[in-house]
Amino acid sequence: MSSSTPQGARARARMEITAAIKDEARRQLAAEGAAKLSLRAVARELGMVSSALYRYFPSRDDLLTALIIDAYDSLGESAEAAHGKAADEGPVRRWTAVAEAVRDWALRHPHEYALIYGSPVPGYTAPDTTVPAASRVGLLLIGIVRDAHHASALTELPPPPAELRAEAERMAADLAPDLPPATVATLVAAWAELFGLVGFELFGQFHRVVVDREPFFRQAVTRLAQGVGLG
């Protein structure tokens, strides 16, 4: 059906209003933080009555979920674009390209990064619908390690200690059954450490500790790549 029909016009109008609501909500996130996000305040700033806004987002949690998915998707797109540019390079460079894209995105979108990797929002539990978007960076890192493994270019890690063996095997079964459990457990730790590095920089923990942060970050994530058996 043509977009010039009344149905097409209504769909365009709904998309535009939805985008305006989310843009105003992001401004509130920057000014007040996620815990104070208010549908009434968003409606007021847009000149809407609250009942009209509820037709787009029935609750604050629905709006938060939409913002969280958008943030994860934006981060994932940036990481995937950086990885695509490095696709013909070695696994360590592919890994660092993804890591640097994560850091660059976080520095450009600090409030959205805080929404998805900062303190939990009181009273809010993210639904399963956020999982596909949240998995994009992790899947990129798994893919890099998997490619190295299939090319026999991945260093074999020692088996996990007895107390971790069952958990490593469970993680491998869930995340990457074709990779050794020790590699998967180390990869999960490296993924967490990557976001820990970014969070420390973004949230001020490196103040008066790390001054020249870009080379520090690059060296740290290179070590993480080597730790999972790349390079």
C-alpha angles and dihedrals in degrees: 000000000000119000087230090072120098089254090054092048091050091049091051091048091050091050091049094049092045090052091048091051092051092046091053090046090054089052088053090049090054093047103036109010130245095284091065097045107135129189090206092054091048090050091048093052091050094047092245130132113243093243090060092051091050088065087067100036115016093198144009089257092057090053092047090051091052091050092048093051091047091051094048091047093049091049091046093050091051092049092046092049091051091047091050091056090052096041094114094049130086123286095257092054091047089051094049091046090058092045093049090049090053091052094045092050092048093051090050094044106032097156094048090047089052089051093057102030104022132080116327115260109248111251095009127111117185112236125229089260088079094059100083093053092042091053098057099093093041091051090052091054092046089050092054092051092044092053091051091048093051090048090052088242098117119101111235111241124214114263116270118262117270094259091056099039098092092046092048090051091049092050091048092050091050101040111022116359091179093061127077112264092237090056093049093049091050091046092054089051091049091050090053092046091051091057090041090058091049093046093049090054096043097044096046104255091126093057109133089356106074116026105166094048104169097063089039090055094045092052092047095051091045088057089050090054091050090048092060090050103267121135 
